[in-house]
Short mmCIF file of C-alpha atoms in Angstrom, two decimals:
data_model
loop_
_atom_site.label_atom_id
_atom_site.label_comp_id
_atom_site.label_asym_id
_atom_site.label_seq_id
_atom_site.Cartn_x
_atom_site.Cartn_y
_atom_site.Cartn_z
CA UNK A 1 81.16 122.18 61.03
CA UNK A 2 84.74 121.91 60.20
CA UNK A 3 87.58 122.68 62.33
CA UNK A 4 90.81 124.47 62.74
CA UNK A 5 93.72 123.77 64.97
CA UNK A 6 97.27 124.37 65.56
CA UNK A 7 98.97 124.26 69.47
CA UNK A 8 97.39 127.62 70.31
CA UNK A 9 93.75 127.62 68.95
CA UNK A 10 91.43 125.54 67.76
CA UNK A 11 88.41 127.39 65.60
CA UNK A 12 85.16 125.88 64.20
CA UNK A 13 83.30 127.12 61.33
CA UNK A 14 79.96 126.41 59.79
CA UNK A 15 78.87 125.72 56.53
CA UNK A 16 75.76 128.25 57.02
CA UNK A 17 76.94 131.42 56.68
CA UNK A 18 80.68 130.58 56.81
CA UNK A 19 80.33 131.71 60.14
CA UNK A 20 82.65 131.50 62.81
CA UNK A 21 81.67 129.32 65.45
CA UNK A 22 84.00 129.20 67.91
CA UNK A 23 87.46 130.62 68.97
CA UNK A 24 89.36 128.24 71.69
CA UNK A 25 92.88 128.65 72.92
CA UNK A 26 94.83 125.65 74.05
CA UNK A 27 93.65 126.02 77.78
CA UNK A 28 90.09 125.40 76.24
CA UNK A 29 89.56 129.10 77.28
CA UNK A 30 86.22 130.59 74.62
CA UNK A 31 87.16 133.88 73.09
CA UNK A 32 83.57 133.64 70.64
CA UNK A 33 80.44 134.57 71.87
CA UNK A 34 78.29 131.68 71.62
CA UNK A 35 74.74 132.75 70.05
CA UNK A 36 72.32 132.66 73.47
CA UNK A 37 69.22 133.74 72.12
CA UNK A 38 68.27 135.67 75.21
CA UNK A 39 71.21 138.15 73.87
CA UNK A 40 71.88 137.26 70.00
CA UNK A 41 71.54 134.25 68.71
CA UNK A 42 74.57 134.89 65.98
CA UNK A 43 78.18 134.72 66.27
CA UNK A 44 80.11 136.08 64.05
CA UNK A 45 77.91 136.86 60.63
CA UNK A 46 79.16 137.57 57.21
CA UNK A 47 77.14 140.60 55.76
CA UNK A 48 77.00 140.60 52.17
CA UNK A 49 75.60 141.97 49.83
CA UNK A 50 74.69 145.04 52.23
CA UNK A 51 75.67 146.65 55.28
CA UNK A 52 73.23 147.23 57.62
CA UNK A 53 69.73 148.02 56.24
CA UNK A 54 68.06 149.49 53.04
CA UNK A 55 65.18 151.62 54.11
CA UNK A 56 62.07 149.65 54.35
CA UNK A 57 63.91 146.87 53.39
CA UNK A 58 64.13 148.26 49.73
CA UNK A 59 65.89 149.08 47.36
CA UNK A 60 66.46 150.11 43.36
CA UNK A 61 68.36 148.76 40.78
CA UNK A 62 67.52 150.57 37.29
CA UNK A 63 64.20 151.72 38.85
CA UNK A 64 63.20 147.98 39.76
CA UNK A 65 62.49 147.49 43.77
CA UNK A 66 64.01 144.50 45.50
CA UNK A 67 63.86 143.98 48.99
CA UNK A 68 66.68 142.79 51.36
CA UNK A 69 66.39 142.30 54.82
CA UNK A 70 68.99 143.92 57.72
CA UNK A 71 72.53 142.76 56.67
CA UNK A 72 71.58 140.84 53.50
CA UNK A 73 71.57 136.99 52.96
CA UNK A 74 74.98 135.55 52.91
CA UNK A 75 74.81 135.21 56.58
CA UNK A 76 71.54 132.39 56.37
CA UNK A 77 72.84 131.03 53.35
CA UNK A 78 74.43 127.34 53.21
CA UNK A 79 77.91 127.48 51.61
CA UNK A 80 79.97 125.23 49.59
CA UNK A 81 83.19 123.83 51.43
CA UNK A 82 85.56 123.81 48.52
CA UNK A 83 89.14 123.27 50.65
CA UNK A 84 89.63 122.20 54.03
CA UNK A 85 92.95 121.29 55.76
CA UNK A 86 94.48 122.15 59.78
CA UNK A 87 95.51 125.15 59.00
CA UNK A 88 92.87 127.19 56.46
CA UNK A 89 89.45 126.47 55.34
CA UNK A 90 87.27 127.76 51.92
CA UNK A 91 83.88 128.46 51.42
CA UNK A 92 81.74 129.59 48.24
CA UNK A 93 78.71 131.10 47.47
CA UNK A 94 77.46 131.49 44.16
CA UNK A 95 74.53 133.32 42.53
CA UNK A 96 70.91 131.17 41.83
CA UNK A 97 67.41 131.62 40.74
CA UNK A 98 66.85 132.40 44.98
CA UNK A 99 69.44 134.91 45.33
CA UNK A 100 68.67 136.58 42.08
CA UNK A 101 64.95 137.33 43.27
CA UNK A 102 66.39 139.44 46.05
CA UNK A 103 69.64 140.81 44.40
CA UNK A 104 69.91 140.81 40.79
CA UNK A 105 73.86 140.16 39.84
CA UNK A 106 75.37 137.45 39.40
CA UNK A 107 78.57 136.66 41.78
CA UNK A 108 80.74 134.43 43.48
CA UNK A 109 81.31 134.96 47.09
CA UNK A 110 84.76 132.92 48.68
CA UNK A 111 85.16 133.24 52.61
CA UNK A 112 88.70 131.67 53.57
CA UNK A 113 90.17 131.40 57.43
CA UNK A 114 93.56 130.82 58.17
CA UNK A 115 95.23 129.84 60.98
CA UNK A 116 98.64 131.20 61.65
CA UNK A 117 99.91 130.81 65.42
CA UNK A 118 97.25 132.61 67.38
CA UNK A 119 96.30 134.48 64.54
CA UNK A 120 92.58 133.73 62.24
CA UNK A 121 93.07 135.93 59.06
CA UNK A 122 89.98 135.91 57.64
CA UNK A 123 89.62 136.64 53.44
CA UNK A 124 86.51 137.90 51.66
CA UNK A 125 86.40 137.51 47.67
CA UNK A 126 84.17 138.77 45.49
CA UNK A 127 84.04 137.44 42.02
CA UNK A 128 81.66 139.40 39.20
CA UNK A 129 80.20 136.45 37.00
CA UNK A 130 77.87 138.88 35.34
CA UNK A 131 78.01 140.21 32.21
CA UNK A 132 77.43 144.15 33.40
CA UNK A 133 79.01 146.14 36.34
CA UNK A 134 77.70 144.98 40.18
CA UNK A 135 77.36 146.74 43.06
CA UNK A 136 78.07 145.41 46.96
CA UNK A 137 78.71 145.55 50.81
CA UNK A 138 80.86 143.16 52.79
CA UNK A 139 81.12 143.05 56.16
CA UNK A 140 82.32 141.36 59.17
CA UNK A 141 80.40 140.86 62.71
CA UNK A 142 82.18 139.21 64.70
CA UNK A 143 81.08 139.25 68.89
CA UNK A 144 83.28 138.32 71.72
CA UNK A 145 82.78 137.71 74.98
CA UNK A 146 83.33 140.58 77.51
CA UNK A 147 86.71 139.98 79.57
CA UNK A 148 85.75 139.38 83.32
CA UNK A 149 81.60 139.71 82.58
CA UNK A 150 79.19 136.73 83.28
CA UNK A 151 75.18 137.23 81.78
CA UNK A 152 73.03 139.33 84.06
CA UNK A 153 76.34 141.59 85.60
CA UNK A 154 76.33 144.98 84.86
CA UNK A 155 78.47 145.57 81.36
CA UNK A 156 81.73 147.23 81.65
CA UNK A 157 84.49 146.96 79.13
CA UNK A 158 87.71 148.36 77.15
CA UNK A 159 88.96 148.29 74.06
CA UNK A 160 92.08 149.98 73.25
CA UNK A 161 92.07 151.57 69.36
CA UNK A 162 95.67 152.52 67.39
CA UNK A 163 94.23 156.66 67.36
CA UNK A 164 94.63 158.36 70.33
CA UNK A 165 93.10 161.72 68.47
CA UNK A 166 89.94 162.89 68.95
CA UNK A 167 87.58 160.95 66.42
CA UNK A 168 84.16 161.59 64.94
CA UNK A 169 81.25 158.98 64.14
CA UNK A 170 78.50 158.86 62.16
CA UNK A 171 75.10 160.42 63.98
CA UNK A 172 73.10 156.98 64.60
CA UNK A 173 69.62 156.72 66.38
CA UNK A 174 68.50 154.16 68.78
CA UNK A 175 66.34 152.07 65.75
CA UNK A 176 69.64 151.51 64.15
CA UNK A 177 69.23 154.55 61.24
CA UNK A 178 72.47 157.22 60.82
CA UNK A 179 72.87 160.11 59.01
CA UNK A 180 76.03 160.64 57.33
CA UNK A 181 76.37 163.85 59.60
CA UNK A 182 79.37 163.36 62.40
CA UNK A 183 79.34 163.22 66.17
CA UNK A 184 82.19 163.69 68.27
CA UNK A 185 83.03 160.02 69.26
CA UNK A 186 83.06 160.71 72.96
CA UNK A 187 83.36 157.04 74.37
CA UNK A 188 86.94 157.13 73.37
CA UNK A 189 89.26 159.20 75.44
CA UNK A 190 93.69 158.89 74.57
CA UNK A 191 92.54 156.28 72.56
CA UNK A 192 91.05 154.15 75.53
CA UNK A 193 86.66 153.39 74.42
CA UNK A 194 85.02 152.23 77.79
CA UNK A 195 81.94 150.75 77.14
CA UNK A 196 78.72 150.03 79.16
CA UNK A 197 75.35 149.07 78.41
CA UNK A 198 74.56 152.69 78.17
CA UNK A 199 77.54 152.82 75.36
CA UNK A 200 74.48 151.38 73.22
CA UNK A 201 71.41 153.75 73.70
CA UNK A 202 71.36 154.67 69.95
CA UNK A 203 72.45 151.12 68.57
CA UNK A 204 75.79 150.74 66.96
CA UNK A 205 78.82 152.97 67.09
CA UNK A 206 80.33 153.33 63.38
CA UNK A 207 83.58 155.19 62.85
CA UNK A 208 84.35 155.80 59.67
CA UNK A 209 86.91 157.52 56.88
CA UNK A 210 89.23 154.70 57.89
CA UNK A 211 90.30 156.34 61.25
CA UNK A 212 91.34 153.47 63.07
CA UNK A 213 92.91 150.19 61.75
CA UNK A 214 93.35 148.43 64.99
CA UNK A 215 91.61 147.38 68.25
CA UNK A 216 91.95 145.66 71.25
CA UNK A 217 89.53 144.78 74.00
CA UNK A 218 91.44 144.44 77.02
CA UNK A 219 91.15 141.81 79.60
CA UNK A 220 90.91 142.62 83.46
CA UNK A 221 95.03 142.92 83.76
CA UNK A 222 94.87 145.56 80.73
CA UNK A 223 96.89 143.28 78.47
CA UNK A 224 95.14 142.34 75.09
CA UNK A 225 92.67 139.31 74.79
CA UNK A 226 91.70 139.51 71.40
CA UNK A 227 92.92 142.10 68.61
CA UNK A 228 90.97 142.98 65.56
CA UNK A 229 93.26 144.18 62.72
CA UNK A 230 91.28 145.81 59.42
CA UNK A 231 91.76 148.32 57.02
CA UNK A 232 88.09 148.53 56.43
CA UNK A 233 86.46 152.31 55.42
CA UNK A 234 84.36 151.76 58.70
CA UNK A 235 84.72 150.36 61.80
CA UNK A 236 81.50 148.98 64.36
CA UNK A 237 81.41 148.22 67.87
CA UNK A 238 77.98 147.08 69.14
CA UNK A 239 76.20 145.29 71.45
CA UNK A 240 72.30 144.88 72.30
CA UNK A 241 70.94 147.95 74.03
CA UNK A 242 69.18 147.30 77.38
CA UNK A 243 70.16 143.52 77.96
CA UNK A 244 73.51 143.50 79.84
CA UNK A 245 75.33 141.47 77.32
CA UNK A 246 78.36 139.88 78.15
CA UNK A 247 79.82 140.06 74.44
CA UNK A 248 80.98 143.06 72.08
CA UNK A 249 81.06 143.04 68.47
CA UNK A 250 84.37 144.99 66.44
CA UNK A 251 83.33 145.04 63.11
CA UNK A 252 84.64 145.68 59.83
CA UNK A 253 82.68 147.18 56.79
CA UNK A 254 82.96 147.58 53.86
CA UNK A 255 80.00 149.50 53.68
CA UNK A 256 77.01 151.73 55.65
CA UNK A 257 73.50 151.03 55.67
CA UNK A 258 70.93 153.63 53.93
CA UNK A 259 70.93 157.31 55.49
CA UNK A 260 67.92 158.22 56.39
CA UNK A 261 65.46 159.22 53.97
CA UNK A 262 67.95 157.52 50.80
CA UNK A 263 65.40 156.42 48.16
CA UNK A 264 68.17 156.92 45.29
CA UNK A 265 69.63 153.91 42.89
CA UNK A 266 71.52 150.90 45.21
CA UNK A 267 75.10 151.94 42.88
CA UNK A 268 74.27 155.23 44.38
CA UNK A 269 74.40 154.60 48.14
CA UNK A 270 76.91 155.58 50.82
CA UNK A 271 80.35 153.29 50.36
CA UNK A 272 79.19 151.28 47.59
CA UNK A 273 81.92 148.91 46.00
CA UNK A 274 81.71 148.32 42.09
CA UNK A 275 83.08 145.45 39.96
CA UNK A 276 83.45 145.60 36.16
CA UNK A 277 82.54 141.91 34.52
CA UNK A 278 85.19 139.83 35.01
CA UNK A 279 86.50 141.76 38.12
CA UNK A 280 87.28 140.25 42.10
CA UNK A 281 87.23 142.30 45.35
CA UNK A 282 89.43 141.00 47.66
CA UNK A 283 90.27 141.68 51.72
CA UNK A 284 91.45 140.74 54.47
CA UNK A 285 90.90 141.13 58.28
CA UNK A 286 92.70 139.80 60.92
CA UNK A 287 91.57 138.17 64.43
CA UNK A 288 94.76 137.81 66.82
CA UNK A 289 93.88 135.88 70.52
CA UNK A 290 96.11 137.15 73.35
#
């Protein structure tokens, strides 16, 4: 674990995953959900090098299978610390025989965090090390805990989002599987989403085509607690179906699991990002407390 701090925040990551472990303001006040298993045991998961799922776990590269599980492997994987001070911290990833068995590029993958005031930007790079074009998702997944909501209450929450038009998502089903067909997004009304437990019935809610860029779940007095700032193609908000969860996740993608029925090449697939040999990938997201 290393750690973060300034007068406003202090913020803990871990060397697994790079994750996010914790998000503390000055009164000692925890913004971060914090991984009861009963709910979700994660935090705040990097998802590289896919979104989501591949159906059946698999997927082609030049007509060869390889099989990832949901959200990839970057979020088990131990990282290398390669800069630490107060106010930002680096991690890397690179390529190996392991990571080659289940994705067959070589990379380099550098999570940074910053801390600026009450402000965690948070910086994905992606480095190709391969000699031949590669293909990848990045995402973010970052849970927080409900404003106002202890376990076992009933949920109820509100997140305020920068569009106040009417929006459309992706059609999603209650195993987690979408279509690339569009619903109206009717949980958001003058750009106010109320969400309950019911929000959830067919998993995750994924806006995409870049309609939003901002959002804000509100605490009990309506003012901001946290704000999620991204300019991400898609946008999540989840939380587990059926369990009353005091936390909500907002997050950014760079990416969309398999439609259903895909079987094409993994280059091929819904918002797929491509580097040339030599080429980086670089973005930024931005977690603001209060």
């Amino acid at each position: 674990m290393v750690e973060l701090r300034n007068e406003q925040l202090s913020v803990v990551v871990s060397e697994k995953g790079a994750e996010l472990q914790s998000i503390k303001d000055a009164n000692g006040k925890e913004y971060l959900w914090q991984g009861d298993p009963k709910f979700w045991p994660r935090r705040s998961p990097i998802l590289f090098p896919i979104v989501c799922s591949v159906n059946d776990e698999t997927y082609r590269v030049d007509g060869q299978e390889y099989h990832l599980p949901r959200h990839g492997f970057a979020r088990d994987a131990k990282f290398t610390l390669i800069a630490h001070n107060e106010r930002k911290v680096s991690f890397a990833l690179e390529s190996s025989e392991d990571t080659k068995k289940v994705y067959p590029y070589d990379f380099t993958l550098s999570v940074s965090y910053v801390l600026d005031n009450n402000i965690i930007g948070v910086i994905w790079h992606v480095h190709n090390t391969d000699q031949r074009e590669i293909h990848f998702q990045i995402g973010g997944h970052p849970a927080f805990n409900v404003p106002g909501m202890k376990a076992g209450e009933n949920q109820y929450g509100r997140i305020r989002l920068d569009n106040e038009e009417p929006m459309d998502a992706l059609h999603s089903y209650g195993d987690g599987s979408h279509e690339m067909d569009e619903v109206p997004f009717i949980e958001a009304e003058d750009g106010i989403m109320e969400f309950s437990d019911n929000t959830w019935r067919n998993d995750s809610i994924k806006v995409h085509k870049c309609q939003l860029h901002r959002a804000e779940l509100l605490g009990t007095d309506g003012e901001p607690e946290v704000t999620v700032t991204f300019r991400t193609p898609v946008i999540a908000f989840w939380s587990p179906y059926g369990k009353q969860a005091p936390f909500v996740c907002i997050e950014p993608w760079y990416g969309i699991g398999d439609p259903r029925g895909f079987k094409g090449e993994f280059k091929d697939k819904p918002l797929m990002n491509h580097l040339q040999p030599g080429a980086s990938f670089m973005s930024r997201y931005e977690i603001r407390i209060g």
